[in-house]
mmCIF file of C-alpha atoms in Angstrom:
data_model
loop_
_atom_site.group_PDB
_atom_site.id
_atom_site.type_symbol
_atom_site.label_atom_id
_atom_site.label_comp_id
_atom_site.label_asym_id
_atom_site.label_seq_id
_atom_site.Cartn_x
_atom_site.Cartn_y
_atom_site.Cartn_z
ATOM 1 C CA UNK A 1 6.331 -4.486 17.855
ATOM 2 C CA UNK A 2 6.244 -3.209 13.902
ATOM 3 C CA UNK A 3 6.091 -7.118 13.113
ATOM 4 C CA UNK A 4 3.738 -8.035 15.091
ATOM 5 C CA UNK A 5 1.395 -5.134 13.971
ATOM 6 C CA UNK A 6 2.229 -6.143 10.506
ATOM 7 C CA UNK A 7 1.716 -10.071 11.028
ATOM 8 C CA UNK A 8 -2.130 -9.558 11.415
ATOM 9 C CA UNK A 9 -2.198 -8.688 7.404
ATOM 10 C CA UNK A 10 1.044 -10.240 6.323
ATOM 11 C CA UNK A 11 -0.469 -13.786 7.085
ATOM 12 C CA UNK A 12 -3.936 -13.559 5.524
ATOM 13 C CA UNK A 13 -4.317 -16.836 3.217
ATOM 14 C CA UNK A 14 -6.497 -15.128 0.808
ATOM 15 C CA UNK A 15 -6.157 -11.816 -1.253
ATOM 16 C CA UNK A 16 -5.598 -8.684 0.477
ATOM 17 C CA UNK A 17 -9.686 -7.571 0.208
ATOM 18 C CA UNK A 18 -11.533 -8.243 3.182
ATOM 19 C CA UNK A 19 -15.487 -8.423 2.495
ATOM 20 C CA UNK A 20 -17.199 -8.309 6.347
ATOM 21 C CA UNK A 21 -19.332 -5.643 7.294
ATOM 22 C CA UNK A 22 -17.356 -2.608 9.325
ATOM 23 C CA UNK A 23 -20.025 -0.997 12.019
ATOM 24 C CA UNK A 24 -18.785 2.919 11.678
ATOM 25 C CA UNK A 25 -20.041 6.577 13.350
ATOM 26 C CA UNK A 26 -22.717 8.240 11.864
ATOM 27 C CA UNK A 27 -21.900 11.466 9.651
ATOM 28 C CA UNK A 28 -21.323 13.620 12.135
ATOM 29 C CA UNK A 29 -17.452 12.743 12.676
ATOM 30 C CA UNK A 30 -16.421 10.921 15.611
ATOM 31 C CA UNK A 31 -12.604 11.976 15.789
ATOM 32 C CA UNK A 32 -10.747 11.555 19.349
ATOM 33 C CA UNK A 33 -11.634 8.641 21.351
ATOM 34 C CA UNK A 34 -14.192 9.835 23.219
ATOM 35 C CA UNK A 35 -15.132 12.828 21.731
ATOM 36 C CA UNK A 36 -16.094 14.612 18.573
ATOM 37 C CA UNK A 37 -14.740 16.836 15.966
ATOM 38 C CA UNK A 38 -16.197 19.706 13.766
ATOM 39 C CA UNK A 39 -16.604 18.605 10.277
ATOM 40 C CA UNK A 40 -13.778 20.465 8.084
ATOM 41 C CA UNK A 41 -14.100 21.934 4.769
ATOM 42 C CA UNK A 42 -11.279 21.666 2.598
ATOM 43 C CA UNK A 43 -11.091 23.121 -0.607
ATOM 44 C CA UNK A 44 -9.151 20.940 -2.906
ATOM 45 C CA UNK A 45 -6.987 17.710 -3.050
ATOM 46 C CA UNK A 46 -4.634 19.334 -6.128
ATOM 47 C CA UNK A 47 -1.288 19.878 -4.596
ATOM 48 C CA UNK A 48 -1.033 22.329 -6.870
ATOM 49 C CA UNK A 49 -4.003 24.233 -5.758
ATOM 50 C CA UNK A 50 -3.344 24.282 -1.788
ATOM 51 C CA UNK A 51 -3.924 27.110 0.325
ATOM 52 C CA UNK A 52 -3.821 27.482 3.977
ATOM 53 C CA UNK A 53 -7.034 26.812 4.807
ATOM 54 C CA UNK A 54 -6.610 23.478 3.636
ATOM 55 C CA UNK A 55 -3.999 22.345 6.442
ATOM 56 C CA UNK A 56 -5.760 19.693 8.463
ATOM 57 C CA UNK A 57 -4.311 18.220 11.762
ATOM 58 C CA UNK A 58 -5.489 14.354 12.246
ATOM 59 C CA UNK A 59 -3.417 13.782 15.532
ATOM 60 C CA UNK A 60 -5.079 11.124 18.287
ATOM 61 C CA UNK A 61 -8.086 11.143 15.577
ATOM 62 C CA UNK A 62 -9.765 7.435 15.347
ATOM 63 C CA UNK A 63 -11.973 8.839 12.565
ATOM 64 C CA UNK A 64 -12.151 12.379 10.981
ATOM 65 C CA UNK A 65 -15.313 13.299 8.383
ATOM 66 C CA UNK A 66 -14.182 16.408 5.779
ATOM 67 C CA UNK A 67 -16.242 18.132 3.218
ATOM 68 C CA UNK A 68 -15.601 20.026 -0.338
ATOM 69 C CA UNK A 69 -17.125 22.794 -1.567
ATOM 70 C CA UNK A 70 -18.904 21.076 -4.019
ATOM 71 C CA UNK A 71 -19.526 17.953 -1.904
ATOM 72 C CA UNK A 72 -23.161 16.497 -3.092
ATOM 73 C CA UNK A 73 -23.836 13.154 -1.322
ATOM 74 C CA UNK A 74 -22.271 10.104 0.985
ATOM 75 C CA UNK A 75 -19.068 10.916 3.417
ATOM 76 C CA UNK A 76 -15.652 11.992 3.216
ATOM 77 C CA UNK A 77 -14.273 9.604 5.595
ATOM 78 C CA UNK A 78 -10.782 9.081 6.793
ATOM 79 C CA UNK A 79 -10.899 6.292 9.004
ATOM 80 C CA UNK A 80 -8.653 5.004 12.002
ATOM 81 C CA UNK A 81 -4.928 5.168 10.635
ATOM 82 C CA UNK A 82 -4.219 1.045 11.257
ATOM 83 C CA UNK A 83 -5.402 -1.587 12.921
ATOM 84 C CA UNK A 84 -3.612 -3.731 16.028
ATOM 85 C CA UNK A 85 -3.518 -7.210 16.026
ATOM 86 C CA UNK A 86 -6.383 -9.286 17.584
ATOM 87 C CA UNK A 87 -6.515 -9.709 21.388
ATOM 88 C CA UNK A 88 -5.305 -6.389 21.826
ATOM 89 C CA UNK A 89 -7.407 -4.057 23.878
ATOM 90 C CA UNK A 90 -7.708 -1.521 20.588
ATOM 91 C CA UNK A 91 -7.634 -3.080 17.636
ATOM 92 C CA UNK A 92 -8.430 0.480 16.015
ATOM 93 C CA UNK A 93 -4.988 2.635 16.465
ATOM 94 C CA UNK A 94 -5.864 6.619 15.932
ATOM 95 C CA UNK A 95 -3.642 8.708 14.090
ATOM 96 C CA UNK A 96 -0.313 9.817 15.589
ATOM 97 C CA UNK A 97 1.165 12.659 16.907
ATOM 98 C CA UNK A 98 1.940 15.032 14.474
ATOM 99 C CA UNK A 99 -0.616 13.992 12.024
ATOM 100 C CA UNK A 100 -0.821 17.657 10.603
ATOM 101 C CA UNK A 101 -0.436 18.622 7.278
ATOM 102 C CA UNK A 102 -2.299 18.469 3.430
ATOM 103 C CA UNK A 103 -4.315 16.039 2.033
ATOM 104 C CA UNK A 104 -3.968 15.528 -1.538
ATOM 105 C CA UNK A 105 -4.730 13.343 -4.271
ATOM 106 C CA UNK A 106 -1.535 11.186 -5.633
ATOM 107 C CA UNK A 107 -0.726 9.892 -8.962
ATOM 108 C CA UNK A 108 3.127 8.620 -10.281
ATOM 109 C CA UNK A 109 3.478 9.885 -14.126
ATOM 110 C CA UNK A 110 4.421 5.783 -14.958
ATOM 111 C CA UNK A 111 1.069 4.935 -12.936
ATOM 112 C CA UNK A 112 -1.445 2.411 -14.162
ATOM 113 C CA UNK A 113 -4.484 2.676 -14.882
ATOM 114 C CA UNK A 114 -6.551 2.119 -11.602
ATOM 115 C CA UNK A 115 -3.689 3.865 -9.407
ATOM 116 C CA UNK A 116 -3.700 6.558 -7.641
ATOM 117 C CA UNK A 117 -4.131 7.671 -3.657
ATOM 118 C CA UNK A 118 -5.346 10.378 -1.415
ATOM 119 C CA UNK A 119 -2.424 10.913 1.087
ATOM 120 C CA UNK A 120 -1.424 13.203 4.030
ATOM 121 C CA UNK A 121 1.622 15.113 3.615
ATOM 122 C CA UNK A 122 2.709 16.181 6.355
ATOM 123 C CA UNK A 123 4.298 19.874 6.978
ATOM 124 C CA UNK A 124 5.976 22.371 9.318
ATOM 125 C CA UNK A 125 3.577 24.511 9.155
ATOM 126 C CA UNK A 126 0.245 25.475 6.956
ATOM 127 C CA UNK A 127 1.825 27.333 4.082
ATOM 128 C CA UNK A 128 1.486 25.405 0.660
ATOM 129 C CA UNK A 129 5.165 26.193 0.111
ATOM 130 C CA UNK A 130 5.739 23.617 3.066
ATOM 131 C CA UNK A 131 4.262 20.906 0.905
ATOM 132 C CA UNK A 132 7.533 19.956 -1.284
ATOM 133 C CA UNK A 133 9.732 19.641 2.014
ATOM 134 C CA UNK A 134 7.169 17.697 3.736
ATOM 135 C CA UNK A 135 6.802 13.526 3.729
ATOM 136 C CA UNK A 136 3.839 11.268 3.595
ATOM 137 C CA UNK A 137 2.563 10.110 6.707
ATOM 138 C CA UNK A 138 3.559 5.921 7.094
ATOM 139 C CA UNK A 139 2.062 3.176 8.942
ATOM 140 C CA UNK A 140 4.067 1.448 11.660
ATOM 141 C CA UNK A 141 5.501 -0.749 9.164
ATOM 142 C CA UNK A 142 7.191 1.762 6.408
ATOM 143 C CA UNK A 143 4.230 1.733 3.762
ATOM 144 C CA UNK A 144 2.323 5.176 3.149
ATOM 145 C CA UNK A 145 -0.758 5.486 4.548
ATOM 146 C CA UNK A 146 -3.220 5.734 1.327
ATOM 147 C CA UNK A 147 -7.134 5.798 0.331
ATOM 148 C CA UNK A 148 -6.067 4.315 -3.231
ATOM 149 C CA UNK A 149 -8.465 4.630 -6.049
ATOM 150 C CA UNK A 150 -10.881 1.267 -5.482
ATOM 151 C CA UNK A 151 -11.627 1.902 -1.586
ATOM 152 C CA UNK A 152 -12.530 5.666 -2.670
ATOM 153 C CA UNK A 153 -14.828 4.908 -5.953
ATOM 154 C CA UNK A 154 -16.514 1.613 -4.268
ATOM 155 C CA UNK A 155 -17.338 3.005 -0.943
ATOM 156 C CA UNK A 156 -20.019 5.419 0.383
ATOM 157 C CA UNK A 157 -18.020 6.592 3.509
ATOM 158 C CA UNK A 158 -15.734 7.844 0.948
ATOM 159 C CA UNK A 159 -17.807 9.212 -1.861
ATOM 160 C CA UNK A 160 -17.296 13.142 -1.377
ATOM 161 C CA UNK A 161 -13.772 11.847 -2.307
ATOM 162 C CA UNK A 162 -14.566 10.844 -5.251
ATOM 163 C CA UNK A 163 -17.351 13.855 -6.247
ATOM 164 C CA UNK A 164 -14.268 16.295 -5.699
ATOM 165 C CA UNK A 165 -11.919 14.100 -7.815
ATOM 166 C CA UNK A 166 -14.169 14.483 -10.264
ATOM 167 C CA UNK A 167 -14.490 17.861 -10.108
ATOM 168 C CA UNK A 168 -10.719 18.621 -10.364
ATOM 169 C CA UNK A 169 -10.579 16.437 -13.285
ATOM 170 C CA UNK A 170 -7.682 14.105 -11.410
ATOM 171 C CA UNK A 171 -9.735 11.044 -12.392
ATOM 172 C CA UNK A 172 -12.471 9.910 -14.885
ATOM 173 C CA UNK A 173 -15.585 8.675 -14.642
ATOM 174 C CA UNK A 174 -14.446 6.086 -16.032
ATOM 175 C CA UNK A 175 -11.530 4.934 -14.236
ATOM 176 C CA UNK A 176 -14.202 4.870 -11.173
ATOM 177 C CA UNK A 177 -16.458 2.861 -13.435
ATOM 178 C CA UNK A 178 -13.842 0.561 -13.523
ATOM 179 C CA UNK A 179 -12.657 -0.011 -10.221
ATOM 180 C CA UNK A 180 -16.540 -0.760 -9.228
ATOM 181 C CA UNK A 181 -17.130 -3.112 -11.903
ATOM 182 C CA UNK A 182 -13.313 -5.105 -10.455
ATOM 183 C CA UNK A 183 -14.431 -4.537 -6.508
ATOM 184 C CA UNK A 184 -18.005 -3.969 -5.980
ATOM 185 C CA UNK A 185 -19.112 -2.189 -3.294
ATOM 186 C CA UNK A 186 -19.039 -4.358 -0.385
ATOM 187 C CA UNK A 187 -15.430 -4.849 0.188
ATOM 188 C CA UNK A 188 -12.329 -3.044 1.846
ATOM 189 C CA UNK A 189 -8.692 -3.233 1.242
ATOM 190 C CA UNK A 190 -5.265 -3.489 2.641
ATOM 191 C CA UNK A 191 -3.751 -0.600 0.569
ATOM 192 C CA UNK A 192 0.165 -1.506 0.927
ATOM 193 C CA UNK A 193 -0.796 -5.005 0.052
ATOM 194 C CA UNK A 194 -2.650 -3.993 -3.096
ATOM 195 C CA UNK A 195 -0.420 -3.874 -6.267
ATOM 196 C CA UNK A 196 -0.730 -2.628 -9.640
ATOM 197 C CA UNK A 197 2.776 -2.543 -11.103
ATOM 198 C CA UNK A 198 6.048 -4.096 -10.506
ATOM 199 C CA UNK A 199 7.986 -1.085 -8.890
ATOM 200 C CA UNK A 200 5.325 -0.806 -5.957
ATOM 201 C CA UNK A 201 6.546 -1.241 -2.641
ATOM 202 C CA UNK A 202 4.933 -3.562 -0.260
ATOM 203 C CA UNK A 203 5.554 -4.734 3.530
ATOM 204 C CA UNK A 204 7.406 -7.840 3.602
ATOM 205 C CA UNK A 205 7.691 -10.395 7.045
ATOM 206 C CA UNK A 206 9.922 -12.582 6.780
ATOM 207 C CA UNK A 207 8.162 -15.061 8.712
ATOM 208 C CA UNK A 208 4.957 -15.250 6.455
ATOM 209 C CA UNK A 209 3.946 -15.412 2.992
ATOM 210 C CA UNK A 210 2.947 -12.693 1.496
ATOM 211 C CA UNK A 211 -0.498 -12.462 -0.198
ATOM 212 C CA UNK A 212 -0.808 -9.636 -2.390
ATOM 213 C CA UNK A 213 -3.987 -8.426 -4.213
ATOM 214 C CA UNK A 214 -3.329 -7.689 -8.385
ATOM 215 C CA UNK A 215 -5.520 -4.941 -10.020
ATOM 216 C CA UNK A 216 -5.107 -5.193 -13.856
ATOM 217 C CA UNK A 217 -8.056 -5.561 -16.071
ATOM 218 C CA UNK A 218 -9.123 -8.302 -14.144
ATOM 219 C CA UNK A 219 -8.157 -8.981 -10.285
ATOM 220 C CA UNK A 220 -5.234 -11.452 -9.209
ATOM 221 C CA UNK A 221 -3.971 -13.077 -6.533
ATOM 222 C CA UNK A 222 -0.637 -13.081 -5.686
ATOM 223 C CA UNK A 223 0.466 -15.629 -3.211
ATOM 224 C CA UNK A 224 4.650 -16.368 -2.756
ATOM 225 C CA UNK A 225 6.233 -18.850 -2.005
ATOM 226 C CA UNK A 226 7.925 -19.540 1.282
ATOM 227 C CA UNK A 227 11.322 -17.595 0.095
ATOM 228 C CA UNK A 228 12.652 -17.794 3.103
ATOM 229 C CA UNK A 229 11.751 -21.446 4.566
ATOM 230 C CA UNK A 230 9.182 -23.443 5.133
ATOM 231 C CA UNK A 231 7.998 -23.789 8.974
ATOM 232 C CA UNK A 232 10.198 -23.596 10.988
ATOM 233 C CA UNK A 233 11.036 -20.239 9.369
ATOM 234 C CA UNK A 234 14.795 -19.292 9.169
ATOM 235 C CA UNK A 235 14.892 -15.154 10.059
ATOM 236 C CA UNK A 236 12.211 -13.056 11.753
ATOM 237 C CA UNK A 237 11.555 -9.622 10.766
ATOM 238 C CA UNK A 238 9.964 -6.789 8.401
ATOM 239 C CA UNK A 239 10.793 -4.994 5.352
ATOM 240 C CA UNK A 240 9.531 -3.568 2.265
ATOM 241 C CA UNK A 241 10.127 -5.083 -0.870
ATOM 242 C CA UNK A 242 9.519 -4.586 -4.471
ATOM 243 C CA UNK A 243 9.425 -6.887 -7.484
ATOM 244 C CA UNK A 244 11.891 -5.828 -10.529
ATOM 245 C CA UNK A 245 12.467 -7.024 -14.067
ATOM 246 C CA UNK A 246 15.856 -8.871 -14.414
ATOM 247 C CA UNK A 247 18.569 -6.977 -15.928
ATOM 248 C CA UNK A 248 20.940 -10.025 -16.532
ATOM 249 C CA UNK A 249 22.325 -10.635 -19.574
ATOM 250 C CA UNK A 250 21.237 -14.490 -19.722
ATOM 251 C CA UNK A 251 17.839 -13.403 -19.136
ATOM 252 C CA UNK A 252 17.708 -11.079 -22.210
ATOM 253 C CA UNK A 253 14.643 -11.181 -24.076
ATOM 254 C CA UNK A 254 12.706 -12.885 -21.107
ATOM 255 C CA UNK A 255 10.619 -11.954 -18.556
ATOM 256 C CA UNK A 256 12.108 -13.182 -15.246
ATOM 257 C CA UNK A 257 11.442 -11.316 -12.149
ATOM 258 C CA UNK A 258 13.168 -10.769 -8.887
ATOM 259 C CA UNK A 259 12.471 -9.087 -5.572
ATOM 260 C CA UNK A 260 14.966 -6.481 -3.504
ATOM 261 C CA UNK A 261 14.406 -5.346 -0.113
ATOM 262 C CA UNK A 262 14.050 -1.808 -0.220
ATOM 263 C CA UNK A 263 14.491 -1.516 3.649
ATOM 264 C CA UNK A 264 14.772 -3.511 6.492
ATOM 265 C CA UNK A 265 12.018 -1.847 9.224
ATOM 266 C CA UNK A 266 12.406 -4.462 12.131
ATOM 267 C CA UNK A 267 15.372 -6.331 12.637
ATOM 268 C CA UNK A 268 16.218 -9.031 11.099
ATOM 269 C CA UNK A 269 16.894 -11.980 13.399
ATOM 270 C CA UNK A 270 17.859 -15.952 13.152
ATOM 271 C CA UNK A 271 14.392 -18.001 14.482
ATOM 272 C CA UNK A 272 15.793 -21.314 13.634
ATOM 273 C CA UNK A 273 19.677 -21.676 13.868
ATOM 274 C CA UNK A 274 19.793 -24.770 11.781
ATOM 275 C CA UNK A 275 17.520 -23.891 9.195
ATOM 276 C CA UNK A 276 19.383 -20.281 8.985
ATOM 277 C CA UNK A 277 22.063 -22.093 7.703
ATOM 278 C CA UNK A 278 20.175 -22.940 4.572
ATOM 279 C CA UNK A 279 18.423 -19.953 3.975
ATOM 280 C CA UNK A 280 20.061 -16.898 2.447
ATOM 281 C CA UNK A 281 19.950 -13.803 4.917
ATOM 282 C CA UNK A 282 17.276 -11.186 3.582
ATOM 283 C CA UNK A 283 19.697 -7.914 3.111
ATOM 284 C CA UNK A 284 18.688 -4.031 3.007
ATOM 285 C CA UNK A 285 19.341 -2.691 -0.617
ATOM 286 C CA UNK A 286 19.693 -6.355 -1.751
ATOM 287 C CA UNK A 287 17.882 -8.887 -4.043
ATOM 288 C CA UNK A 288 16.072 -11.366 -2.547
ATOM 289 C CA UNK A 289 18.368 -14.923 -2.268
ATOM 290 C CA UNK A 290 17.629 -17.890 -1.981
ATOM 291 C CA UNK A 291 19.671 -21.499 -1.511
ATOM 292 C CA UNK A 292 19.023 -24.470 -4.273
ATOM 293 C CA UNK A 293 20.670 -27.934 -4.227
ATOM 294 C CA UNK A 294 23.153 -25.916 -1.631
ATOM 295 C CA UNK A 295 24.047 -23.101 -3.941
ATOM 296 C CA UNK A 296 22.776 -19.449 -3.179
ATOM 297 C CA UNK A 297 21.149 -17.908 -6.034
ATOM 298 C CA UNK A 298 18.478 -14.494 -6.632
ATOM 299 C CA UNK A 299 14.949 -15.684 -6.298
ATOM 300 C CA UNK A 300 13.607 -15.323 -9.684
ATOM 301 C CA UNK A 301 10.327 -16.066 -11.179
ATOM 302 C CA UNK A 302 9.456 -16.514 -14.926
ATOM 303 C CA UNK A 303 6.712 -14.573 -15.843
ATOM 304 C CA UNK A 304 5.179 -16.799 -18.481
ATOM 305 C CA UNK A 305 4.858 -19.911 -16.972
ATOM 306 C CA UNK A 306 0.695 -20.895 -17.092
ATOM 307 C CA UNK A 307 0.206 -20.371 -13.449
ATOM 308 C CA UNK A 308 -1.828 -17.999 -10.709
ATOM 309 C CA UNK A 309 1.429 -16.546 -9.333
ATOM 310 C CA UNK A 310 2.408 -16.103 -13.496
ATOM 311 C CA UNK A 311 -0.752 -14.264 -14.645
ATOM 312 C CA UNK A 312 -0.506 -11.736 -11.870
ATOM 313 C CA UNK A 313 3.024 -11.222 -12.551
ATOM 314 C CA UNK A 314 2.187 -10.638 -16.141
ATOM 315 C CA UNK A 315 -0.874 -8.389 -15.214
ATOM 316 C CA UNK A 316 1.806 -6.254 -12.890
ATOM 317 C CA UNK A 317 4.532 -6.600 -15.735
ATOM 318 C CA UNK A 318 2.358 -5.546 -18.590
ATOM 319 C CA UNK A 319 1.029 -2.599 -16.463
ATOM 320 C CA UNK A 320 4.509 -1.004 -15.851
ATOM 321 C CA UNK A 321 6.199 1.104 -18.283
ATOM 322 C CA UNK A 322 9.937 -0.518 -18.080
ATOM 323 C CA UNK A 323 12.916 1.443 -19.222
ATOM 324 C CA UNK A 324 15.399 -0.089 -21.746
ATOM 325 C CA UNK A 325 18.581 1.005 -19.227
ATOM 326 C CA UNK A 326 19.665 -2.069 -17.281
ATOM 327 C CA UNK A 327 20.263 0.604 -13.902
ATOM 328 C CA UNK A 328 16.214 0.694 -14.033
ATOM 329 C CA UNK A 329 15.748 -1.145 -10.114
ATOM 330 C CA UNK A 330 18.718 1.181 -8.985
ATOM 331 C CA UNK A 331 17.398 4.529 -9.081
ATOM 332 C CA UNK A 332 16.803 6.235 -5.911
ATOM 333 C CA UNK A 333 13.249 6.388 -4.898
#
């Protein structure tokens, strides 16, 4: 079920920005199927400025409208939490059950430039202290669930976002300035399958190839190979994956990259018997392997060579601030 929610973006042949028009409520906050929802006032998204007022519970919401004290213009929209495959009767899922806790903005201390999220942490109960022991709130698939930066400076349904960002100083004019001279304002994104440095994990079905969007100082597409086998593919199955500098010896002073599977989040199972024979199994905790002339080696990828795939490697490579220690791709996350 995961993978077949995940197919309808793991397949898309083009980057992962979709540009047609999205018909949604007016302003005055459709939430539950079927019925509406006071607008909510929250007063910050600093997770170090949370109070219980702030807690917010989302559950069996297909679209939820907040505010901020200082909110001037647009919407502060958080639309439906995924969307099904086509030819189901909903293609809009609302939020889950237990869709209760803070929203706040996120930033990693190694982050580029252009990165950063609003997420929903989600709690026991509505005391800030709960915040630290809570967990982001995923999409069927494993990735978080994310407004990153470009949907929330290009877009009008999410522009009291950006007002209050602004405010609290957690982003700059002109990092938004940025972002809408890269995206415009007329398109929407598949966060998980956006990128912007090497260590960022991204959904991974085994049966597709992945098509990632690149945000560097210019936008990239990043379109993979088939690692593991052309049509018919060898395994079926979902995962999340990240891309990692080489730390082999023989690679020193290049810039070859490989990709581990972080996690396995459907099960991984043989589609084609004969061809399973020649493709590597894709592992949990393991780099990505593939079989050439017969002999199973890591997938790797050098960086430099003048090609689409290489400048958005370079863009994502350049972008992340790499330790010298060669454990870098094994610490926990």
């Amino acid at each position: 079920m995961i993978g077949a929610r995940f197919a309808n973006y793991a397949h898309h042949t083009r980057p992962a920005i979709f540009c047609r028009r999205i018909v949604t409520p007016s302003d005055r906050n459709f939430g539950k199927v079927g019925g509406r929802h006071p607008q909510r006032i929250l007063s910050t998204l600093n997770p170090l400025k949370l109070q219980s007022k702030d807690y917010l519970d989302i559950s069996g919401h297909l679209e939820t409208t907040v505010a901020f004290p200082h909110s001037k213009s647009g919407r502060g929209l958080l639309s439906y939490y995924s969307t099904a495959p086509r030819g189901t009767p909903f293609q809009h899922q609302p939020f889950p059950s237990n869709s209760r806790g803070f929203l706040y903005y996120s930033r990693d201390p190694q982050a580029a430039a252009l990165e950063g999220s609003i997420r929903l942490r989600l709690t026991s109960d509505n005391t800030p202290s709960s915040f630290l022991d809570g967990r982001d709130l995923r999409l069927p698939w494993g990735s978080t669930w994310q407004l990153i930066l470009p949907q929330i400076a290009t877009q009008m349904s999410h522009r009291r976002f950006s007002d209050q960002l602004l405010h609290e100083k957690l982003v700059t004019q002109e990092q938004l300035s940025q972002c809408t001279k890269l995206f415009g304002h007329r398109c929407r994104w598949v966060p998980s399958l956006t990128l912007f440095r090497l260590s960022q994990e991204f959904p991974l079905h085994f049966e597709g190839r992945p098509v990632l969007t690149v945000v560097g100082g210019s936008l990239h597409q990043l379109e993979l190979p088939w690692i593991f086998g052309h049509p018919p593919r060898a395994w079926s199955g979902s995962g999340i994956a990240r891309f990692e500098p080489s730390t082999s010896p023989e690679d020193a002073g290049k810039r070859i990259v490989h990709m581990r599977i972080i996690k396995i989040t459907e099960p991984v199972v043989c589609a084609d018997e004969k061809r399973s024979r020649l493709v590597p199994r894709p592992v949990e905790g393991q780099l990505v392997m593939v079989n050439l002339r017969g002999v199973p080696k890591l997938w790797a990828y050098d960086i430099e060579k003048n090609t689409v795939l290489g400048a958005a490697f370079r863009a994502l490579w350049d972008a992340s601030h790499l330790p010298t220690q060669p454990s870098w791709h094994m610490r926990p996350r």
